[in-house]
Coordinates of C-alpha atoms and ligand atoms in Angstrom, one line a residue:
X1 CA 0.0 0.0 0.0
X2 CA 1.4 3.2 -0.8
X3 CA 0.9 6.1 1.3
X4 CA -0.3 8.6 -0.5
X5 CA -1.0 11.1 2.2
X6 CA 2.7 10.9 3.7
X7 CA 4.1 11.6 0.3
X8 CA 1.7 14.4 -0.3
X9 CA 2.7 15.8 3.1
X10 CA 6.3 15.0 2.6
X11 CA 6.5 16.1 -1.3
X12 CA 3.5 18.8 -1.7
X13 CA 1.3 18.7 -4.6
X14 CA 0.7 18.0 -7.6
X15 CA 3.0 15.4 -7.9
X16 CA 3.2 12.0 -9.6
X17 CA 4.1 9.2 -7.7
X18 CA 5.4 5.4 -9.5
X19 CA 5.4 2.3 -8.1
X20 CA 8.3 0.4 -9.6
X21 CA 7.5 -2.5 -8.1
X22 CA 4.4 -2.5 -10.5
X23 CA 6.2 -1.9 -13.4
X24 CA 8.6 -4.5 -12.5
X25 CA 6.1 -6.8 -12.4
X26 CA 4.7 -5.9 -15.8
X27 CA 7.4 -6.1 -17.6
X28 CA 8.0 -10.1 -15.9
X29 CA 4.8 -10.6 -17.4
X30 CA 5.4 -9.6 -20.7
X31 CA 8.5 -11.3 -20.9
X32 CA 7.7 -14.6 -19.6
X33 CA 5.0 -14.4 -22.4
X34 CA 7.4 -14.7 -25.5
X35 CA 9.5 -16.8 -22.9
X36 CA 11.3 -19.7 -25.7
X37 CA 11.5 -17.0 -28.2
X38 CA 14.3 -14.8 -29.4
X39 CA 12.9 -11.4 -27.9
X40 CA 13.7 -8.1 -27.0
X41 CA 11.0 -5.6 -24.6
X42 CA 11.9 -2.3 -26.1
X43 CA 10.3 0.2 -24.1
X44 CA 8.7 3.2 -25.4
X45 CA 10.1 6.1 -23.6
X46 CA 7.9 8.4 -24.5
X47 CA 5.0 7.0 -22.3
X48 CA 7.2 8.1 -19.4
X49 CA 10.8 9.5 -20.3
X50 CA 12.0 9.8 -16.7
X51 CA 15.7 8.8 -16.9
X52 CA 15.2 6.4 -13.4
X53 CA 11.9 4.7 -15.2
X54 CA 14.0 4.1 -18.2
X55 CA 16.8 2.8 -16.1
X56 CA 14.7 0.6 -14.0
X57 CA 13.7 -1.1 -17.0
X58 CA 17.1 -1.4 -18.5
X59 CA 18.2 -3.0 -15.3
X60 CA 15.5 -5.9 -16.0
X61 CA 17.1 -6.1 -19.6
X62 CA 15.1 -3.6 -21.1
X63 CA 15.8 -1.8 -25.0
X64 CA 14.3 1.4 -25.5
X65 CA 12.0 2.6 -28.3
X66 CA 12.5 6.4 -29.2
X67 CA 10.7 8.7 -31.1
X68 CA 13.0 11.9 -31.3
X69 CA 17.3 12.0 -30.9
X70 CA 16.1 13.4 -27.4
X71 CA 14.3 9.5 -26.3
X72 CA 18.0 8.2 -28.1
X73 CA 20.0 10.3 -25.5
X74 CA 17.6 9.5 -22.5
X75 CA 17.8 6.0 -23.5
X76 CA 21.2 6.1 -23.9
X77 CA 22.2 7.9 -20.6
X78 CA 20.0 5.6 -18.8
X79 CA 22.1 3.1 -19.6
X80 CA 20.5 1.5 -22.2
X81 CA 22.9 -0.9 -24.5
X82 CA 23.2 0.8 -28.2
X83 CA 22.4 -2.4 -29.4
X84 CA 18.7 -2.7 -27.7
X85 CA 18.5 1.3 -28.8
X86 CA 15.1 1.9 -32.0
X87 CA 15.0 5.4 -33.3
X88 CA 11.1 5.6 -34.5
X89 CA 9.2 8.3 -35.5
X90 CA 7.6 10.0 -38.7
X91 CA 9.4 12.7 -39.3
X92 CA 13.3 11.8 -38.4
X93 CA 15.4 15.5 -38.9
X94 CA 18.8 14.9 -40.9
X95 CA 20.7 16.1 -37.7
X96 CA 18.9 13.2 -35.8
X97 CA 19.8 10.4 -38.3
X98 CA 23.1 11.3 -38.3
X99 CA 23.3 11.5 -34.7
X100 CA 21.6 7.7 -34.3
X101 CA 23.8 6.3 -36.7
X102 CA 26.9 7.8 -35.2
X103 CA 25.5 5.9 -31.8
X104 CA 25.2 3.1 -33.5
X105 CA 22.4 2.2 -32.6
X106 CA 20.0 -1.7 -33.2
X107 CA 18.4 0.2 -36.3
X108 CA 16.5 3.0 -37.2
X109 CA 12.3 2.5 -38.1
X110 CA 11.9 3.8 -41.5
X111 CA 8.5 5.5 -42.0
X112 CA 9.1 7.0 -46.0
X113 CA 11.0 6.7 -49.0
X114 CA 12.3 10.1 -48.5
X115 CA 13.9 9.0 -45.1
X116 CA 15.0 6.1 -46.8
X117 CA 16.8 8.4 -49.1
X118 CA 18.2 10.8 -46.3
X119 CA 19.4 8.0 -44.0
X120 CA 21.2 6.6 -47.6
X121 CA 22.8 9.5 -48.2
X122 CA 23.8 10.3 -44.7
X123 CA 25.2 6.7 -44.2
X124 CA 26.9 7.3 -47.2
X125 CA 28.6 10.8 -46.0
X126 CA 29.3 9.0 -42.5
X127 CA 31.5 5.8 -44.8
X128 CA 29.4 3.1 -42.9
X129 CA 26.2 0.9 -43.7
X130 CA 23.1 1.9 -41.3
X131 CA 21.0 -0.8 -40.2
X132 CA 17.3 0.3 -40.6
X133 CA 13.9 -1.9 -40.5
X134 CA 10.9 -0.3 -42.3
X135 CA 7.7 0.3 -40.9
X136 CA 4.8 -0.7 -42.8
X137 CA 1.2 0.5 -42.2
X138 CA -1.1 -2.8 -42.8
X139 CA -4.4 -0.9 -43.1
X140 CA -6.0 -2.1 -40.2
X141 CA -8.5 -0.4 -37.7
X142 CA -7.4 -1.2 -34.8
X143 CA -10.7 -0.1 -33.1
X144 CA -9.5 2.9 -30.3
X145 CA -9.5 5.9 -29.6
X146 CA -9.2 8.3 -33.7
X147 CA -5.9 10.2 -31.8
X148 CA -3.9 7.0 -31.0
X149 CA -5.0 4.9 -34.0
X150 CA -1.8 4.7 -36.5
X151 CA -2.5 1.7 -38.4
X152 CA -5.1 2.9 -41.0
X153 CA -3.7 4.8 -44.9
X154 CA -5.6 7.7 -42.8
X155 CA -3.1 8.0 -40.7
X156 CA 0.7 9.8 -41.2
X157 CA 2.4 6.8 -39.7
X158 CA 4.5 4.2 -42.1
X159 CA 4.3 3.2 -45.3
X160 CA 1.8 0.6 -47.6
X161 CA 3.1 -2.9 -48.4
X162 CA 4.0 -2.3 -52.1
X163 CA 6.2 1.0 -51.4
X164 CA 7.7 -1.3 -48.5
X165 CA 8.8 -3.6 -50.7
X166 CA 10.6 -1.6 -53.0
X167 CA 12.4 0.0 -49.9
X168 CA 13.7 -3.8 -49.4
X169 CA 14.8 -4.0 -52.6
X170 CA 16.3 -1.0 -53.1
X171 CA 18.2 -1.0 -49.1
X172 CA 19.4 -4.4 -50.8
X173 CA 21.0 -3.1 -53.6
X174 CA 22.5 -0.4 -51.4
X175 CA 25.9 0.1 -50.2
X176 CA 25.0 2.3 -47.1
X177 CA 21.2 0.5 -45.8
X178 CA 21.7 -2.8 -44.1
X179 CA 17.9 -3.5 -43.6
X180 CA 17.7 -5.8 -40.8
X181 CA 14.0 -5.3 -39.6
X182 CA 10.7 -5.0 -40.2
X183 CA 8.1 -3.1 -38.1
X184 CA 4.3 -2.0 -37.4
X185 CA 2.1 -0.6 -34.5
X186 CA -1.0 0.0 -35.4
X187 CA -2.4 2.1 -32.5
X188 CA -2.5 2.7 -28.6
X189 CA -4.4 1.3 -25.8
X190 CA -5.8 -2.1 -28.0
X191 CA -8.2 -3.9 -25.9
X192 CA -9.3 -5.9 -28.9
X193 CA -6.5 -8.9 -30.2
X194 CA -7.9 -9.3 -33.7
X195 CA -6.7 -6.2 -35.1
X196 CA -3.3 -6.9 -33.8
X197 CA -3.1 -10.5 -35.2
X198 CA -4.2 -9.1 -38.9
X199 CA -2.0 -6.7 -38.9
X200 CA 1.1 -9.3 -37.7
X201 CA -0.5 -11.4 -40.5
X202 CA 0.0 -8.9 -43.1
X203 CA 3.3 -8.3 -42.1
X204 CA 4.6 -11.7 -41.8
X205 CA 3.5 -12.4 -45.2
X206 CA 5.4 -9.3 -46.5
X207 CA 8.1 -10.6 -44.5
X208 CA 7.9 -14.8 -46.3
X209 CA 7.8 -12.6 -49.4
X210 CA 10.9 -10.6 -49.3
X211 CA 12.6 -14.3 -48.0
X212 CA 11.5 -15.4 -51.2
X213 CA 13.2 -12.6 -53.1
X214 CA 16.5 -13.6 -50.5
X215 CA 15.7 -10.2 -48.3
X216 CA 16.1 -11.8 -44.7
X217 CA 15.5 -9.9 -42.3
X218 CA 16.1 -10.8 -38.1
X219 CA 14.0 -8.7 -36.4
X220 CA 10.1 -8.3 -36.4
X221 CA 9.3 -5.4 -34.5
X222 CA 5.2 -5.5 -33.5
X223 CA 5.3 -2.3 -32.0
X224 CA 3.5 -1.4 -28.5
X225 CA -0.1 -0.5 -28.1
X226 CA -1.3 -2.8 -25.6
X227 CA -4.2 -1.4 -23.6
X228 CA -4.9 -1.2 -19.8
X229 CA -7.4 -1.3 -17.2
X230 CA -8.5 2.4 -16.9
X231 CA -12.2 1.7 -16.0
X232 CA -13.6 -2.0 -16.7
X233 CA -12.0 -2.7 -20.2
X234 CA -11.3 -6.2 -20.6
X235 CA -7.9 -6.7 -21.6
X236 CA -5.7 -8.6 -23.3
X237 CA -2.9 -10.6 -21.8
X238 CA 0.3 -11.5 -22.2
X239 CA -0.2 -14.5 -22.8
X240 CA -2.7 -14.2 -25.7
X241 CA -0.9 -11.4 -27.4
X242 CA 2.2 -13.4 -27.6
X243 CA 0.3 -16.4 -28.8
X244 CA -1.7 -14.1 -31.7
X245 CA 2.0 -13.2 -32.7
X246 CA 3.4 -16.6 -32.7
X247 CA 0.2 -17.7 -34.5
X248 CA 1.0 -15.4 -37.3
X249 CA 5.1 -16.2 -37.4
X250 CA 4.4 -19.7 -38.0
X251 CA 7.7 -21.7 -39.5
X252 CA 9.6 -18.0 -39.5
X253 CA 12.7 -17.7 -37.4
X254 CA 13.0 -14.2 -36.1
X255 CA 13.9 -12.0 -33.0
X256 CA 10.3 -10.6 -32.1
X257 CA 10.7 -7.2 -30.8
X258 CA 8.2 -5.7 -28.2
X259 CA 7.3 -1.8 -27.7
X260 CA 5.2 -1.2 -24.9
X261 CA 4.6 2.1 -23.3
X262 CA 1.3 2.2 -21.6
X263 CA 1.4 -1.7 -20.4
X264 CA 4.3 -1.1 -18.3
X265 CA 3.7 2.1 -16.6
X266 CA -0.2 3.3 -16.7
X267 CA -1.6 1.5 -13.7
X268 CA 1.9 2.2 -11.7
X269 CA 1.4 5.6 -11.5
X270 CA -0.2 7.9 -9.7
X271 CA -1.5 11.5 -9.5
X272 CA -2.1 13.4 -6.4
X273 CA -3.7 16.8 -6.0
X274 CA -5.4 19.0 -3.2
X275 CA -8.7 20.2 -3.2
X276 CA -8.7 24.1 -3.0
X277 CA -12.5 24.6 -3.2
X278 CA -15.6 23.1 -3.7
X279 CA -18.2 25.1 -5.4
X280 CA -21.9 25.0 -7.0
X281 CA -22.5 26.9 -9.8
X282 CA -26.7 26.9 -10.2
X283 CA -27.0 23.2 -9.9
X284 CA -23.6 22.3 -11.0
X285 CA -21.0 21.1 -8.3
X286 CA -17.6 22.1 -8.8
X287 CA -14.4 21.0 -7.1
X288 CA -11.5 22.6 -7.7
X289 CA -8.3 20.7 -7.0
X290 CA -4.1 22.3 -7.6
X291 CA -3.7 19.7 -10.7
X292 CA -4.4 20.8 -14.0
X293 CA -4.7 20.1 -17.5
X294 CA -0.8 21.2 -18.0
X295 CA 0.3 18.0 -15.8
X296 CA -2.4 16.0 -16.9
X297 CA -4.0 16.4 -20.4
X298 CA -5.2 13.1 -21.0
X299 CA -8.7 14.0 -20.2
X300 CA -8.7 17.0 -22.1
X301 CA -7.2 15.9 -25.0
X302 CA -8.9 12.5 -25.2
X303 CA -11.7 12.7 -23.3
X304 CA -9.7 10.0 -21.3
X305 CA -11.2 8.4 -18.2
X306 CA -9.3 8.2 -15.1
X307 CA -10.3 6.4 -11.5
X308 CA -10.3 8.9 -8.6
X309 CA -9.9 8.4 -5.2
X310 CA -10.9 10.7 -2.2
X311 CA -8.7 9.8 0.4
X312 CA -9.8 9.4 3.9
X313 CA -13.7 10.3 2.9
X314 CA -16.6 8.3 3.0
X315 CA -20.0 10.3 2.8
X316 CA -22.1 10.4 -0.3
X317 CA -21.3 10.4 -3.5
X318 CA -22.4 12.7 -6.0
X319 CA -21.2 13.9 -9.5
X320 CA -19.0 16.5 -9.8
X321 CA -16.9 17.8 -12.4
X322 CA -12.8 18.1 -11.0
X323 CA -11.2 20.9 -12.4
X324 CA -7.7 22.5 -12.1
X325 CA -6.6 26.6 -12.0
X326 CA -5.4 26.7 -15.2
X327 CA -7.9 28.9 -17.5
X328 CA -9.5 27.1 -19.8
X329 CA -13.2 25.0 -19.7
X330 CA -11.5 22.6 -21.0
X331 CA -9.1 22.1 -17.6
X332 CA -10.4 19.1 -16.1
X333 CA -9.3 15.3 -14.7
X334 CA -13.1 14.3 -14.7
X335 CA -16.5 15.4 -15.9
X336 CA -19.9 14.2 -13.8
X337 CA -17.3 12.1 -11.4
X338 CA -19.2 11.0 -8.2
X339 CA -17.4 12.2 -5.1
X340 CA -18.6 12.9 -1.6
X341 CA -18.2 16.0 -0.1
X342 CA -14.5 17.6 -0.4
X343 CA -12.8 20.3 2.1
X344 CA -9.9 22.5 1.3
X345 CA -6.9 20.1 1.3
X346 CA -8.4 16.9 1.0
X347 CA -6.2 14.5 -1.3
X348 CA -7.2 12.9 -4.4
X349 CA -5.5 10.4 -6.0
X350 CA -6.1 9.8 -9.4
X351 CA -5.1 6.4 -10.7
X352 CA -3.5 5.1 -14.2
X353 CA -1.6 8.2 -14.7
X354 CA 1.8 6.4 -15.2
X355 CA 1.9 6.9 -19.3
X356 CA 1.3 9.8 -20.7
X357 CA 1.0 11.5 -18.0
X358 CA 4.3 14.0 -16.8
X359 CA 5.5 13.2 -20.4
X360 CA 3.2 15.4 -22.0
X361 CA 2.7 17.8 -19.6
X362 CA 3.6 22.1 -19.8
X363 CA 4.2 25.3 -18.4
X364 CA 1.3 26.3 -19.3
X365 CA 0.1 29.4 -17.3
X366 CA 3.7 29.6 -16.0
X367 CA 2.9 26.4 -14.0
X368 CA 6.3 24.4 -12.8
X369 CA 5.7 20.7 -13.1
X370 CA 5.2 18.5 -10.6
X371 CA 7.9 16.4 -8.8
X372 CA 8.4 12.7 -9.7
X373 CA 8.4 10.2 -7.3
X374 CA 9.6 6.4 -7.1
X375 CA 8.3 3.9 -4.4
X376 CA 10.8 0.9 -4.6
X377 CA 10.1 -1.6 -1.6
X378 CA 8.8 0.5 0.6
X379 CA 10.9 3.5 0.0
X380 CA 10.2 7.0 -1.7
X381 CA 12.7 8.7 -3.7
X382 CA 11.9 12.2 -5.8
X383 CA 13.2 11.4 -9.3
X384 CA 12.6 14.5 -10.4
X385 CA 12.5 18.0 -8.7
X386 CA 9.6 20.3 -8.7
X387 CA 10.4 22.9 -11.0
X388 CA 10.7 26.3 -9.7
X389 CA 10.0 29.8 -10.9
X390 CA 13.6 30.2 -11.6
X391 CA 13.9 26.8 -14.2
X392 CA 11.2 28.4 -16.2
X393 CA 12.3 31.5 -17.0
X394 CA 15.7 30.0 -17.0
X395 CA 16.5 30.6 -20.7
X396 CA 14.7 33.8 -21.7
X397 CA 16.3 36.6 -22.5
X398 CA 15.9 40.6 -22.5
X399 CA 13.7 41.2 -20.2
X400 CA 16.1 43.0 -17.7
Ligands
PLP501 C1 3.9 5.2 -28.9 C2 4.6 4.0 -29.5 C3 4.7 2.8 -28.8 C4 4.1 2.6 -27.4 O1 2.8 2.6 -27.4 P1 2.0 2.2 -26.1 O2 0.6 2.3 -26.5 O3 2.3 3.1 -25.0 O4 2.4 0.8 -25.8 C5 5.4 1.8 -29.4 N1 6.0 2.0 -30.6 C6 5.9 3.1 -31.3 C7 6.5 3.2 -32.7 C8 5.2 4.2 -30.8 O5 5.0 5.3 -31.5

C-alpha cells in the first residue's frame, strides 16, 4: 500500500508518484510471455521518459524505443545498451539520423521513401552501412481511440506494403542500408487482439515474401499498443498477445521485438492533488483541486477516463466535475465524477496516470511541473524535482 497522504505531506502537490514494483512486475509478465523465443521488450520512452523509469527497466534487460534524438539520449544515458537502442518516429530530422547512426544504434524505423533516401545519403557521407527496418502500415483499424489509432492509410504513420517492398529491394541493392528489420504498431491502448493478429498477419506475409526474393531480415518489430485497465476494459494478456503473434510467425525464425509504453507504466502511477475549493454553480458542483490540464492532459485531450480516489472520505457520492486553476473550460481530470463531499486540502489520487501523464505535460500558465516520485520496496525517492519559478524563466532573454 502506498501512502499517498505521507508523500503528499512529505512532497506537496501535484505530484506523480510510480510504483516500480508494479512496473517491475509488468514487464515479468510480458517477458515470460514470449519466454522460448528470441525477444527483446523495447520500451517506449515516451510514455514516461524519466531517466530512473527508463533505467529501471534497463536493469531488467530492457531496449528502448524512441521517437526523437532526445528518447535516443535519455535511452542512452540511462544506460540502455546501443544495441537494444530503436530510433522511430515519422518525421526523423537529418541532424537526428546522423546522430543515431553515429551511436550506433539496433536500427532506425523507416517511415518513407524520403527518409530512406536521407538515412542513404547520410550513411553514405558517414562511410558506414546503417542498419534500418521499415515500418509498414497494414491498413487495419485497430478499433480505439481516432488520436492513438496509427494503423489505418488515414493515418501519417509508415508506409503501404508495395512501397515497403521496393524500400527492401532497393536497401538491398544499397551500399549504405543494411535492412535488418521489419516493423508495425497500429495504435494505442488495443483492448481488442484481432486487429493486432491481422496486422502481424499482413506483415509476416510481407516478411515470407521478401525471403523469397532472398531479403532476410532478423528482427520483427510488433510495435506497443497494448491497452490497460483504466475503468472495466477487458484486456488482453500477455499470454494471448504473444500467442496471436506466434500464431502469425508460424515456420519463421526471427527475433520478435516488443514496444510497450502504456502496459508497463499506466496502472503504476499515480496523480495526487489538493482540493482548494468546492463550489456549486446553479445546480452544477464544482471541485477545484491544484492539478491541471498542464500536468495531466489526458482528459482533455482524449476525453480519457481516469479512476479517482478521495482519500480518507466516505460520505455520499455525487457527480461532480474536477477541475484544475489553469484557464480554460476545458481544464479538467473528470466530468460528472461522483465524489462525496470535499474540504480545502483533502487529497485525491487519481489512478492510471503512469503513461502519458508528466510526459506530456507544460508550463502552461507559468505552472512548474510536478515532482516525480519512485516507491521501490517501501521506500520514496523524488526522481525528479519540482520545478521552480527560476527553471522556467531560465532561458529567456531581454527582459532585464
Ligand atoms: C507510442 C509508440 C509505442 C508505445 O505505445 P503504447 O501504446 O504506449 O504501448 C510503441 N511503438 C511506437 C512506434 C510508438 O510510436
Amino acid at each position: 500500500m502506498i501512502q499517498f497522504q505521507a508523500l503528499a505531506q512529505t512532497y506537496g502537490t501535484p505530484l506523480y508518484v510510480y510504483d516500480f514494483d508494479a512496473m517491475k512486475e509488468q514487464f515479468e509478465a510480458l517477458k515470460v510471455a514470449f519466454r522460448g523465443r528470441k525477444s527483446i521488450l523495447a520500451y517506449a520512452v515516451k510514455a514516461n521518459s524519466n531517466l530512473s523509469v527508463i533505467k529501471h527497466f534497463a536493469a531488467q534487460g530492457s531496449g528502448a524505443d524512441c521517437v526523437s534524438i532526445g528518447e535516443v539520449r535519455r535511452a542512452l544515458t540511462a544506460g540502455v545498451p546501443k544495441y537494444r537502442v530503436i530510433f522511430s518516429g515519422v518525421g526523423k530530422r537529418d541532424d537526428e539520423i546522423r546522430e543515431a547512426i553515429e551511436h550506433d544504434i539496433l536500427y532506425i524505423n523507416v517511415e518513407s521513401e524520403g527518409e530512406l533516401g536521407r538515412v542513404e545519403t547520410i550513411a553514405k557521407e558517414l562511410n558506414v552501412k546503417a542498419r534500418i527496418s521499415i515500418r509498414v502500415n497494414p491498413n487495419i483499424d485497430p478499433k480505439t481511440h481516432p488520436y492513438i489509432s496509427t494503423g489505418l492509410h488515414d493515418n501519417k504513420f509508415g508506409v503501404e506494403i508495395d512501397a515497403a517492398k521496393r524500400m527492401y529491394i532497393h536497401a538491398k541493392n544499397s551500399e549504405n542500408l543494411d535492412a535488418v528489420g521489419i516493423h508495425f504498431h497500429i495504435g494505442s491502448q488495443l483492448t481488442d487482439l484481432e486487429p493486432i493478429y491481422e496486422a502481424a498477419v499482413i506483415v509476416a506475409d510481407l516478411l515470407r515474401s521478401l525471403q523469397a526474393i532472398d531479403i532476410e531480415l532478423k528482427f520483427f518489430d510488433i510495435g506497443g499498443g497494448l491497452g490497460v485497465r483504466y475503468d472495466n476494459e477487458t484486456t488482453i494478456t500477455p499470454y494471448d498477445y504473444a500467442q496471436a503473434i506466434l500464431g502469425a510467425l508460424k515456420g519463421i525464425d526471427v527475433t520478435i521485438i516488443c514496444e510497450p509504453g502504456r502496459f508497463l507504466t499506466a496502472n503504476a502511477g499515480y496523480f495526487l492533488t489538493k482540493v482548494l475549493y468546492e463550489k456549486q454553480n446553479g445546480t452544477k458542483r464544482f471541485v477545484v483541486v491544484d492539478g491541471a490540464m498542464n500536468d495531466l492532459i489526458r482528459p482533455s485531450l482524449y476525453n480519457a477516463y481516469h479512476r479517482i480516489e478521495a482519500i480518507g472520505k466516505t460520505s455520499d457520492m455525487t457527480p461532480v466535475d474536477v477541475v484544475g486553476p489553469v484557464c480554460e473550460s476545458g481544464d479538467f481530470l473528470a466530468k460528472n465524477y461522483p465524489l462525496p463531499a470535499m474540504e480545502h486540502n483533502d487529497l485525491l489520487v487519481v489512478h492510471s496516470a503512469g503513461a502519458y501523464g508528466f510526459g506530456m505535460g507544460s508550463n502552461y500558465n507559468t505552472r512548474g511541473r510536478c515532482a516525480e516520485i519512485a516507491v521501490e520496496n517501501g521506500e520514496a525517492r523524488i526522481i525528479r524535482a519540482r520545478e521552480t519559478f527560476d527553471d522556467l524563466i531560465a532561458l529567456e532573454r531581454e527582459y532585464l
